[in-house]
Amino acid sequence: MYSGVQIRTGSNPKIRRNKIWGGQNGGILVYNSGLGFIEDNEIFDNAMAGVWIKTDSNPTLRRNKIHDGRDGGICIFNGGRGLLEENDIFRNAQAGVLISTNSHPVLRKNRIFDGFAAGLYCSYEILEC
């Protein structure tokens, strides 16, 4: 199972103005302390989440359109962080943004709408949401 883009182990790429779709896992997977600037992309029609952020990763997602995924729009867990700003997150099969397992992202000015589950779902060891 593959993601369209994988960022890991301290990598810090700039991913701008792309269409990322049809991933067998997810659109973008950021893990094992991955970083990165993910801006102005369209991320859609992936088998899992549009974007996974996990295991101490801390990317910046700005002005992306994340939609029509068969799971959540953005899933953040296992100590994931990140700045999510001015993204349009819509028509995903699960939560627009799922935050779980001691994760602490910052969300600003995102538009989360027309999903088939909660817009924002916080669970397990989340102190603020």
mmCIF file of C-alpha atoms in Angstrom:
data_model
loop_
_atom_site.group_PDB
_atom_site.id
_atom_site.type_symbol
_atom_site.label_atom_id
_atom_site.label_comp_id
_atom_site.label_asym_id
_atom_site.label_seq_id
_atom_site.Cartn_x
_atom_site.Cartn_y
_atom_site.Cartn_z
ATOM 1 C CA MET A 1 0.000 0.000 0.000
ATOM 2 C CA TYR A 2 1.500 3.283 -1.072
ATOM 3 C CA SER A 3 0.836 6.959 -0.508
ATOM 4 C CA GLY A 4 1.172 9.486 -3.304
ATOM 5 C CA VAL A 5 3.877 11.354 -1.335
ATOM 6 C CA GLN A 6 5.863 10.212 1.722
ATOM 7 C CA ILE A 7 7.837 12.628 3.913
ATOM 8 C CA ARG A 8 9.849 11.148 6.782
ATOM 9 C CA THR A 9 12.895 11.201 9.028
ATOM 10 C CA GLY A 10 13.517 14.942 9.169
ATOM 11 C CA SER A 11 12.898 15.544 5.465
ATOM 12 C CA ASN A 12 11.661 19.082 4.802
ATOM 13 C CA PRO A 13 10.447 19.393 1.184
ATOM 14 C CA LYS A 14 8.298 22.096 -0.379
ATOM 15 C CA ILE A 15 5.315 20.553 -2.131
ATOM 16 C CA ARG A 16 3.374 23.245 -3.996
ATOM 17 C CA ARG A 17 0.678 23.463 -6.659
ATOM 18 C CA ASN A 18 0.210 19.739 -7.366
ATOM 19 C CA LYS A 19 -2.718 17.383 -7.859
ATOM 20 C CA ILE A 20 -2.290 14.307 -5.665
ATOM 21 C CA TRP A 21 -4.918 11.590 -6.100
ATOM 22 C CA GLY A 22 -5.539 7.864 -6.348
ATOM 23 C CA GLY A 23 -3.158 6.798 -3.563
ATOM 24 C CA GLN A 24 -3.699 3.218 -2.371
ATOM 25 C CA ASN A 25 -2.940 4.342 1.188
ATOM 26 C CA GLY A 26 -3.264 8.114 1.462
ATOM 27 C CA GLY A 27 -2.443 11.202 -0.531
ATOM 28 C CA ILE A 28 0.444 12.422 1.658
ATOM 29 C CA LEU A 29 2.022 10.556 4.587
ATOM 30 C CA VAL A 30 4.246 12.580 6.958
ATOM 31 C CA TYR A 31 5.876 10.395 9.631
ATOM 32 C CA ASN A 32 8.952 9.683 11.782
ATOM 33 C CA SER A 33 9.679 13.384 12.453
ATOM 34 C CA GLY A 34 8.931 14.518 8.915
ATOM 35 C CA LEU A 35 8.484 18.225 8.224
ATOM 36 C CA GLY A 36 7.625 19.966 4.952
ATOM 37 C CA PHE A 37 5.630 22.832 3.470
ATOM 38 C CA ILE A 38 2.546 21.509 1.700
ATOM 39 C CA GLU A 39 0.816 24.448 -0.001
ATOM 40 C CA ASP A 40 -1.771 25.138 -2.704
ATOM 41 C CA ASN A 41 -2.297 21.473 -3.639
ATOM 42 C CA GLU A 42 -5.430 19.561 -4.525
ATOM 43 C CA ILE A 43 -5.485 16.228 -2.660
ATOM 44 C CA PHE A 44 -8.429 13.974 -3.489
ATOM 45 C CA ASP A 45 -9.818 10.491 -4.168
ATOM 46 C CA ASN A 46 -7.341 8.548 -2.009
ATOM 47 C CA ALA A 47 -8.163 5.161 -0.457
ATOM 48 C CA MET A 48 -7.296 6.416 3.038
ATOM 49 C CA ALA A 49 -6.807 9.907 4.510
ATOM 50 C CA GLY A 50 -5.896 12.803 2.253
ATOM 51 C CA VAL A 51 -3.028 13.614 4.654
ATOM 52 C CA TRP A 52 -1.639 11.492 7.519
ATOM 53 C CA ILE A 53 0.560 13.233 10.112
ATOM 54 C CA LYS A 54 2.059 10.927 12.742
ATOM 55 C CA THR A 55 5.002 9.990 14.959
ATOM 56 C CA ASP A 56 6.347 13.406 15.977
ATOM 57 C CA SER A 57 6.005 14.978 12.537
ATOM 58 C CA ASN A 58 5.436 18.725 12.184
ATOM 59 C CA PRO A 59 4.512 19.870 8.647
ATOM 60 C CA THR A 60 2.823 23.083 7.518
ATOM 61 C CA LEU A 61 -0.316 22.632 5.381
ATOM 62 C CA ARG A 62 -1.613 25.840 3.853
ATOM 63 C CA ARG A 63 -4.330 26.625 1.263
ATOM 64 C CA ASN A 64 -4.833 23.007 0.157
ATOM 65 C CA LYS A 65 -8.081 21.497 -1.094
ATOM 66 C CA ILE A 66 -8.470 18.080 0.531
ATOM 67 C CA HIS A 67 -11.619 16.322 -0.612
ATOM 68 C CA ASP A 68 -13.501 13.224 -1.703
ATOM 69 C CA GLY A 69 -11.305 10.827 0.263
ATOM 70 C CA ARG A 70 -12.558 7.411 1.333
ATOM 71 C CA ASP A 71 -11.383 8.078 4.914
ATOM 72 C CA GLY A 72 -10.711 11.318 6.811
ATOM 73 C CA GLY A 73 -9.431 14.527 5.263
ATOM 74 C CA ILE A 74 -6.452 14.943 7.633
ATOM 75 C CA CYS A 75 -5.609 12.349 10.326
ATOM 76 C CA ILE A 76 -3.110 13.331 13.032
ATOM 77 C CA PHE A 77 -1.992 10.830 15.671
ATOM 78 C CA ASN A 78 0.896 9.342 17.698
ATOM 79 C CA GLY A 79 2.350 12.704 18.693
ATOM 80 C CA GLY A 80 1.745 14.438 15.382
ATOM 81 C CA ARG A 81 1.837 18.214 15.304
ATOM 82 C CA GLY A 82 1.724 20.640 12.397
ATOM 83 C CA LEU A 83 0.194 23.930 11.352
ATOM 84 C CA LEU A 84 -3.015 23.599 9.314
ATOM 85 C CA GLU A 85 -4.035 26.959 7.913
ATOM 86 C CA GLU A 86 -6.637 28.130 5.362
ATOM 87 C CA ASN A 87 -7.324 24.652 3.964
ATOM 88 C CA ASP A 88 -10.628 23.606 2.390
ATOM 89 C CA ILE A 89 -11.487 20.128 3.702
ATOM 90 C CA PHE A 90 -14.709 18.683 2.315
ATOM 91 C CA ARG A 91 -16.699 15.631 1.156
ATOM 92 C CA ASN A 92 -14.520 13.084 2.967
ATOM 93 C CA ALA A 93 -16.023 9.773 4.133
ATOM 94 C CA GLN A 94 -14.838 10.204 7.746
ATOM 95 C CA ALA A 95 -13.920 13.200 9.926
ATOM 96 C CA GLY A 96 -12.649 16.300 8.170
ATOM 97 C CA VAL A 97 -9.811 16.452 10.731
ATOM 98 C CA LEU A 98 -9.142 13.614 13.197
ATOM 99 C CA ILE A 99 -6.766 14.354 16.096
ATOM 100 C CA SER A 100 -5.805 11.435 18.345
ATOM 101 C CA THR A 101 -3.176 9.899 20.620
ATOM 102 C CA ASN A 102 -1.323 12.791 22.248
ATOM 103 C CA SER A 103 -1.176 14.964 19.123
ATOM 104 C CA HIS A 104 -1.048 18.772 19.209
ATOM 105 C CA PRO A 105 -1.568 20.508 15.845
ATOM 106 C CA VAL A 106 -2.494 24.172 15.403
ATOM 107 C CA LEU A 107 -5.557 24.824 13.228
ATOM 108 C CA ARG A 108 -6.293 28.302 11.843
ATOM 109 C CA LYS A 109 -8.938 29.521 9.401
ATOM 110 C CA ASN A 110 -9.687 26.117 7.851
ATOM 111 C CA ARG A 111 -13.039 25.500 6.166
ATOM 112 C CA ILE A 112 -14.353 22.019 6.979
ATOM 113 C CA PHE A 113 -17.696 21.198 5.354
ATOM 114 C CA ASP A 114 -19.950 18.673 3.581
ATOM 115 C CA GLY A 115 -18.307 15.648 5.227
ATOM 116 C CA PHE A 116 -20.001 12.353 6.068
ATOM 117 C CA ALA A 117 -18.798 12.396 9.711
ATOM 118 C CA ALA A 118 -17.665 15.013 12.252
ATOM 119 C CA GLY A 119 -15.902 18.083 10.927
ATOM 120 C CA LEU A 120 -13.353 17.921 13.772
ATOM 121 C CA TYR A 121 -12.980 14.754 15.866
ATOM 122 C CA CYS A 122 -10.671 14.653 18.907
ATOM 123 C CA SER A 123 -10.038 11.436 20.834
ATOM 124 C CA TYR A 124 -7.648 9.697 23.227
ATOM 125 C CA GLU A 125 -5.207 11.846 25.194
ATOM 126 C CA ILE A 126 -6.205 15.167 23.631
ATOM 127 C CA LEU A 127 -6.210 17.980 26.192
ATOM 128 C CA GLU A 128 -7.484 20.758 23.893
ATOM 129 C CA CYS A 129 -9.433 20.640 20.695
#
